[in-house]
PDB file of C-alpha atoms in Angstrom:
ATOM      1  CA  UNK A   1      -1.074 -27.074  20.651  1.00 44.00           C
ATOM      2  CA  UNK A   2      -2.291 -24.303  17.776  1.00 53.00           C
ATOM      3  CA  UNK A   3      -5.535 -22.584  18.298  1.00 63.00           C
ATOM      4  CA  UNK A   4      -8.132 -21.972  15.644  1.00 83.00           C
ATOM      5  CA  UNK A   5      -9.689 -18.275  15.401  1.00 90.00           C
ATOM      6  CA  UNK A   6     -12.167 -17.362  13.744  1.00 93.00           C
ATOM      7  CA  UNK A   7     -12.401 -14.703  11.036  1.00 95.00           C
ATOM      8  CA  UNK A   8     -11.795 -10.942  12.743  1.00 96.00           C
ATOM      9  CA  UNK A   9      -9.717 -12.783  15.858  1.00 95.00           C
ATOM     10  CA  UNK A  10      -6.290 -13.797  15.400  1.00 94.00           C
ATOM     11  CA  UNK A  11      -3.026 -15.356  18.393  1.00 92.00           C
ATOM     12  CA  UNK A  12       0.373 -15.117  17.659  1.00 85.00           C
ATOM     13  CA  UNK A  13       0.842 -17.237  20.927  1.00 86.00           C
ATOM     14  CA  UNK A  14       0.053 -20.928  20.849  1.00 81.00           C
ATOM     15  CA  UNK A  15      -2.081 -22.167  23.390  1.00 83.00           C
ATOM     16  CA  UNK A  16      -3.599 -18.332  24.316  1.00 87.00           C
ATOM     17  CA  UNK A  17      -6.919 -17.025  23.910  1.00 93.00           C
ATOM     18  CA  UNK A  18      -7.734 -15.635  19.982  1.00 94.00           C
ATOM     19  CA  UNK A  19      -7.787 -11.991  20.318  1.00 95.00           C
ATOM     20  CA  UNK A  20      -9.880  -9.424  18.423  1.00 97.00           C
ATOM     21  CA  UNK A  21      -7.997  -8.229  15.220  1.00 96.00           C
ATOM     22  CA  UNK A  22      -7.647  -3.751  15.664  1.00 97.00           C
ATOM     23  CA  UNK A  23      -9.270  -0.689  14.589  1.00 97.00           C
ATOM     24  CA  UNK A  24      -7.140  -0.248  11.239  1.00 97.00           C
ATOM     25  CA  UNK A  25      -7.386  -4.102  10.597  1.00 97.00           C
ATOM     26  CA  UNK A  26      -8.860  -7.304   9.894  1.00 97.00           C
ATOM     27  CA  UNK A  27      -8.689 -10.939   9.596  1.00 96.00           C
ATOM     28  CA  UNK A  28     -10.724 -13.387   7.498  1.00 94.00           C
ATOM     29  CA  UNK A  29     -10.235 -16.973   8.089  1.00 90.00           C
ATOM     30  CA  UNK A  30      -8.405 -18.164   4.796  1.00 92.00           C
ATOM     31  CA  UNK A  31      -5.221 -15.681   6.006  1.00 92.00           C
ATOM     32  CA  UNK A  32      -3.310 -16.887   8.892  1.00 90.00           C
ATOM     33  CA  UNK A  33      -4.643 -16.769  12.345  1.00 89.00           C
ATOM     34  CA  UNK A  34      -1.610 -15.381  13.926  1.00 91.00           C
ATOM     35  CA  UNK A  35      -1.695 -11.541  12.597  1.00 92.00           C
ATOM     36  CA  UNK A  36      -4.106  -9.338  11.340  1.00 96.00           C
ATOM     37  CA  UNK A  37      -4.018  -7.483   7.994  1.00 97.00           C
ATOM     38  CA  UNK A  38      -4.096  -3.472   7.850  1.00 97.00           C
ATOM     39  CA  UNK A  39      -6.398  -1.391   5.673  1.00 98.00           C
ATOM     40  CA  UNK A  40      -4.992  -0.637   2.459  1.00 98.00           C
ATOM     41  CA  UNK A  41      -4.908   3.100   1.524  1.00 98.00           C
ATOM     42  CA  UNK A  42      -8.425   4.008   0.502  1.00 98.00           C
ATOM     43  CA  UNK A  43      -9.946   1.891   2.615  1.00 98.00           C
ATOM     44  CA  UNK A  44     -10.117   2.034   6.849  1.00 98.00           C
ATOM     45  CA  UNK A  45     -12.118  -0.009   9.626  1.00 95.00           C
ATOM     46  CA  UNK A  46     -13.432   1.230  12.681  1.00 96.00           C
ATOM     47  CA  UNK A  47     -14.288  -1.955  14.639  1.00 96.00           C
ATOM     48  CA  UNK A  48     -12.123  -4.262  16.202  1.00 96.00           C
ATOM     49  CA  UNK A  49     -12.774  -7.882  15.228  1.00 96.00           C
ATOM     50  CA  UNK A  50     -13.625  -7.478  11.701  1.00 97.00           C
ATOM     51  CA  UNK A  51     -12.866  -9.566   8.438  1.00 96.00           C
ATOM     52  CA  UNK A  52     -12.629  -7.080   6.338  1.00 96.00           C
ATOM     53  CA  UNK A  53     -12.396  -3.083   5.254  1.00 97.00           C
ATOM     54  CA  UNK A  54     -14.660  -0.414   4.055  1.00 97.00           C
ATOM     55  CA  UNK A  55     -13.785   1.135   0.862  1.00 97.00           C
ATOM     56  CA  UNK A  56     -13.974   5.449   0.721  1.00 97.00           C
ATOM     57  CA  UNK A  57     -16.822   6.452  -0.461  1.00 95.00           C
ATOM     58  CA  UNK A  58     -16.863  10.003  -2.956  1.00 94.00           C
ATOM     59  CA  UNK A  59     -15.704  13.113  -1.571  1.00 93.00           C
ATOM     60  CA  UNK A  60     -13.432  11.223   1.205  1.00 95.00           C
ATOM     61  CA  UNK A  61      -9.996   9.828   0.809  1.00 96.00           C
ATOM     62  CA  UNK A  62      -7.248   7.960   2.737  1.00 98.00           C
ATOM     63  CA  UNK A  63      -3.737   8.071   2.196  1.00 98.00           C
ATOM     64  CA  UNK A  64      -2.245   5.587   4.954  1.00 98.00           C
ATOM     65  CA  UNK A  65      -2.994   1.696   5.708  1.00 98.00           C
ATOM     66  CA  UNK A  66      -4.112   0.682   8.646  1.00 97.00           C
ATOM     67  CA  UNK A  67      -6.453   3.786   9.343  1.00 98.00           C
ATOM     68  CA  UNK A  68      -9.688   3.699  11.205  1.00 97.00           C
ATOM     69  CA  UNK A  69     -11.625   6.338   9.084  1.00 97.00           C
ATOM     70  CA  UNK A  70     -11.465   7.761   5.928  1.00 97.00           C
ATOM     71  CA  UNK A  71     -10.928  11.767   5.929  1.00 95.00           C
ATOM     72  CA  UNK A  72     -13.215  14.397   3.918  1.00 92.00           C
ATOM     73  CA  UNK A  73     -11.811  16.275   0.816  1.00 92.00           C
ATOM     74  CA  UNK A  74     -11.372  19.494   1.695  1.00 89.00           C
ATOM     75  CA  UNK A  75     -12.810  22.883   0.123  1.00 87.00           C
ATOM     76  CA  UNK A  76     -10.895  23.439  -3.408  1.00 89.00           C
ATOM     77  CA  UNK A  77     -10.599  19.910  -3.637  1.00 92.00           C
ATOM     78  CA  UNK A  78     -12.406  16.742  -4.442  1.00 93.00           C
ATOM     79  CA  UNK A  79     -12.753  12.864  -4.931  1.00 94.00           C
ATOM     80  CA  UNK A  80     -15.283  11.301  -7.462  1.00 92.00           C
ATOM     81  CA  UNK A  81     -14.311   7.778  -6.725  1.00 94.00           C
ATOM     82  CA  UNK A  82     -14.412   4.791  -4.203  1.00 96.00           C
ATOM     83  CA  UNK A  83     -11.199   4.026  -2.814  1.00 97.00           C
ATOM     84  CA  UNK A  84      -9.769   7.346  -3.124  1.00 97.00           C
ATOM     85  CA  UNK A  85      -6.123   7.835  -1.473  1.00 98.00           C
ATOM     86  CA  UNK A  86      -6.453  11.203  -2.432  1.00 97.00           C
ATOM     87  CA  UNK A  87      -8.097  14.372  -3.609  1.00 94.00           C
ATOM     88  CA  UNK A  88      -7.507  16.205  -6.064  1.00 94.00           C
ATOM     89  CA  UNK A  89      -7.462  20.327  -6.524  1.00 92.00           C
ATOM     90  CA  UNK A  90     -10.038  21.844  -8.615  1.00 92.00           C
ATOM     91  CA  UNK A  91      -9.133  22.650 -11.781  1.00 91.00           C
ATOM     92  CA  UNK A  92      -9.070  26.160 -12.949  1.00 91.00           C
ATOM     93  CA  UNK A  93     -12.170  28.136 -13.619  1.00 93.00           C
ATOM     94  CA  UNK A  94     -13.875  25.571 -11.142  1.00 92.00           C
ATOM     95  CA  UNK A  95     -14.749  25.570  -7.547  1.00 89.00           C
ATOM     96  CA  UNK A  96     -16.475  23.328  -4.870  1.00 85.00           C
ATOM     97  CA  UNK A  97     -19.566  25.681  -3.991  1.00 68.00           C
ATOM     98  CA  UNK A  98     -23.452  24.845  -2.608  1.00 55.00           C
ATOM     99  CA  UNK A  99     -21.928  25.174   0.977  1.00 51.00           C
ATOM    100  CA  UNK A 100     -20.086  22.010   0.727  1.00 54.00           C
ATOM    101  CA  UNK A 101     -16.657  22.607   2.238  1.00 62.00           C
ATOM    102  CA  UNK A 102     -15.850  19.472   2.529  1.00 73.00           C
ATOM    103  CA  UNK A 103     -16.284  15.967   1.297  1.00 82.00           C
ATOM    104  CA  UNK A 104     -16.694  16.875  -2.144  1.00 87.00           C
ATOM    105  CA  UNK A 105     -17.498  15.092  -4.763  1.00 90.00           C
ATOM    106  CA  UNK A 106     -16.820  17.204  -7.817  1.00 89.00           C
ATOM    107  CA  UNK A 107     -16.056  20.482  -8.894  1.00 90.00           C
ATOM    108  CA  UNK A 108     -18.379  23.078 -10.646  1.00 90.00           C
ATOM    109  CA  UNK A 109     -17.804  25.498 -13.238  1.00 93.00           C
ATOM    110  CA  UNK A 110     -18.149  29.001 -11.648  1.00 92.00           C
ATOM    111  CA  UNK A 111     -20.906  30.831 -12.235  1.00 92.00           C
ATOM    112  CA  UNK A 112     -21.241  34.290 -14.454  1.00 93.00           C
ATOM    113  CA  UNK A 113     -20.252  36.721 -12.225  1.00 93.00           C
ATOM    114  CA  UNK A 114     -17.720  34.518 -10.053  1.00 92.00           C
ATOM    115  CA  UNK A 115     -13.971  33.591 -10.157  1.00 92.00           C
ATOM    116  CA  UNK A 116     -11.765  30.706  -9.279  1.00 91.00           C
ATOM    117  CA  UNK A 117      -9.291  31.322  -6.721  1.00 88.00           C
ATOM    118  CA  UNK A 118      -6.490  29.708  -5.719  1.00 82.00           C
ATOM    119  CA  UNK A 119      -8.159  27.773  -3.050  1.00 78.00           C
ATOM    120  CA  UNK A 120     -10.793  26.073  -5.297  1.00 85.00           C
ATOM    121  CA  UNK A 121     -13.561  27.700  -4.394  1.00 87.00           C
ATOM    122  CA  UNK A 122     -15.586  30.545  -6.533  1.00 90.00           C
ATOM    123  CA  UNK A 123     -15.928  34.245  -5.629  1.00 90.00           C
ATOM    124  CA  UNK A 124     -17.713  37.002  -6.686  1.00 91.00           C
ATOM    125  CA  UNK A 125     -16.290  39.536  -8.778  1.00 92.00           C
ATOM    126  CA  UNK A 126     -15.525  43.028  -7.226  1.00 91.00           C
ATOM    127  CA  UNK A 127     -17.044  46.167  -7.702  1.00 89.00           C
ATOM    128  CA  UNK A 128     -16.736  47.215 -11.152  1.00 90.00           C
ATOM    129  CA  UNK A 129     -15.475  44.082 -12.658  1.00 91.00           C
ATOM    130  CA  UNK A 130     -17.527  41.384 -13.750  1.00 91.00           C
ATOM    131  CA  UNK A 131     -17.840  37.895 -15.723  1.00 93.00           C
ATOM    132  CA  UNK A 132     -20.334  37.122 -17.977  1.00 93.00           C
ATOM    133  CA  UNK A 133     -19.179  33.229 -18.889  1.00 94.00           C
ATOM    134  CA  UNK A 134     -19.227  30.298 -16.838  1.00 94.00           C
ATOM    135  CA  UNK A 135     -15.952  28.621 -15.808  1.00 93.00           C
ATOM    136  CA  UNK A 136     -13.434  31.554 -15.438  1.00 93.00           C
ATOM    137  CA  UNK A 137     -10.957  32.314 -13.728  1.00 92.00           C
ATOM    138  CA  UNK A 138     -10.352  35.912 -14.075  1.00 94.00           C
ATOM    139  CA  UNK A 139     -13.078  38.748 -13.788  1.00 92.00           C
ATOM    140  CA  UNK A 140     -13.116  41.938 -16.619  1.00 91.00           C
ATOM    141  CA  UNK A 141     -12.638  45.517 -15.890  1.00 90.00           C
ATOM    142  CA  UNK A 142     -15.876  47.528 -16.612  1.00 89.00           C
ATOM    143  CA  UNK A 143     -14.770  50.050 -19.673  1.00 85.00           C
ATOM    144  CA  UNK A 144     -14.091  53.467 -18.575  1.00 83.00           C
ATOM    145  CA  UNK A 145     -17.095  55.510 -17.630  1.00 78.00           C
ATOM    146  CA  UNK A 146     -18.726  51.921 -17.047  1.00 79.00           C
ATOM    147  CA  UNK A 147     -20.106  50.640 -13.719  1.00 74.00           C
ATOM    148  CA  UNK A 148     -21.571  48.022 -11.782  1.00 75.00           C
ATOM    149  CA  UNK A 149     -23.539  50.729  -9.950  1.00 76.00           C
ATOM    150  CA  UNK A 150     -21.613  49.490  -6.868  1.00 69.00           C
ATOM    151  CA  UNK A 151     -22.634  45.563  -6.848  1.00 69.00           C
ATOM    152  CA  UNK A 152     -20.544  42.886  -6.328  1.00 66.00           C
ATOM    153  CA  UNK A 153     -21.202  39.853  -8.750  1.00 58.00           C
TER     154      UNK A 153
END
């Protein structure tokens, strides 16, 4: 005797109660009621008993199927996109800044007076260096007898 479950249940065992479909997975009722479906990559589901999957939103990724959550981009990095599987490094002369380390969305042009670096973010220049156009990644030496009067920036 088969049993009929419902969308976000599924049994694998004739005759047995449905069970709830995992965190990770889900179950509607035109798929077959005796296994669950994981996440795709860029998508994850944290409920059990669920008929479908949440797609990433911008600034967060997911690599694997099957997940529960989606992760943040980290600092340097970003995602613009739903359904992101993954992030990708800021290009150079740009930087994730405003105090967003994570779950970025896009990155900016550095500012005058700021670098990239090699982590994606934007940094001041040193004493007696400096950057007067956006988007760089390198900062000038001030000429000789020139100075930044000590400032950073």
């Amino acid at each position: 005797r088969s049993t009929t479950c419902s969308s976000g249940t599924f049994n694998w065992v004739p005759g047995n109660p449905c069970e709830l479909c995992e965190v990770g997975q889900f179950r509607t009722s035109a798929m077959n009621a005796t296994i669950c479906a994981a996440c795709l990559p860029g998508f994850a589901q944290q409920k059990s008993g669920q008929v479908g999957c949440a797609e990433c939103s911008p600034g967060k990724f997911q690599e694997d199927s099957g997940s529960a959550s989606c992760k943040d981009c980290m600092t340097g990095q970003y995602s613009g996109t739903e359904k992101a599987t993954k992030c990708t490094k800021c290009e150079t002369g740009r930087g994730t800044i405003g105090g967003s380390l994570t779950g970025n969305t896009f990155c900016s042009p550095c500012a005058k007076g700021k670098r990239s670096v090699a982590g994606g973010t934007c940094e001041e220049c040193k004493v007696d260096t400096f950057q007067d156009k956006e988007g760089m990644s390198n900062c000038i030496e001030c000429d000789d007898g020139k100075s930044t009067e000590g400032k950073s920036g």
